[in-house]
């Protein structure tokens, strides 16, 4: 299980992240501190990468897309094959809809038996997984086989890189192959940068962390720089940083805000320096051009959900953008 941060560590994270600058201060300062700087190699500290590791799953957990067979002894009318739907449910004869995703096979069997308890007694049910599909990892960037990679069991980062045939014909060694580092994005609001050179060339197996289903692994080219647009946008993820890319450019590539996005604020975190700025979307779209500042490598644009708790509370209580943006800051090299 990932180690929980101590109170002292939380206080340290809060002190690093406490430099919030209001929109008024931003307008006064213009774009100071937000110009494109020289190429960097931002990675997250090894200790914090280990904290990002997904919990160990001791048995397979069912998920959407898995193909299963339910055999009910002496009741062929109840037996049959099912594909778990996007809502995590299957339809059992007589009983109706039963949710089985996020359950082990044993717990799913029990859930199906419980759904039939009012109609049958002493049922013997066996559930078999015919096709594993829910341990999905998304591979983006410089990979020989980009896209969705599926596993029968919980994968590690090295499993994913190997299965993706990521070392292409760009030369010899991690750097020339574009594998100096990678980003792991989890959900809409978590991102870390892993030093793949240490993992692949120096054997730092502590970086070979377990991944969670639906994690996104982004493998940039050796000289490529990225920014991240996370939160309530239509296509959250990593985007290639160009020399003239502005905030609006990156925001547009992410498809803009969703219906659940906050109208009151957007957070921008500069991972290399630990600075953070907050402003209203309406002010950016209608205000002076200097608000549409240039981005630099590792910047995170975060659009929070409507009515989200304020920054300090979120940092202490949840695994939100702020916490993981600070992880990148702590590990900057």
Short mmCIF file of N, CA and C in Angstrom, two decimals, residues 46 67 277 332:
data_model
loop_
_atom_site.label_atom_id
_atom_site.label_comp_id
_atom_site.label_asym_id
_atom_site.label_seq_id
_atom_site.Cartn_x
_atom_site.Cartn_y
_atom_site.Cartn_z
N UNK A 46 12.51 9.90 -6.21
CA UNK A 46 12.24 8.46 -6.13
C UNK A 46 11.29 8.11 -4.99
N UNK A 67 -14.98 -10.47 -19.96
CA UNK A 67 -15.94 -11.48 -20.39
C UNK A 67 -15.94 -12.61 -19.38
N UNK A 277 -0.75 29.93 -9.80
CA UNK A 277 -1.59 31.09 -10.04
C UNK A 277 -3.03 30.65 -10.27
N UNK A 332 12.14 17.97 -8.81
CA UNK A 332 12.79 18.62 -9.94
C UNK A 332 14.30 18.53 -9.82
#
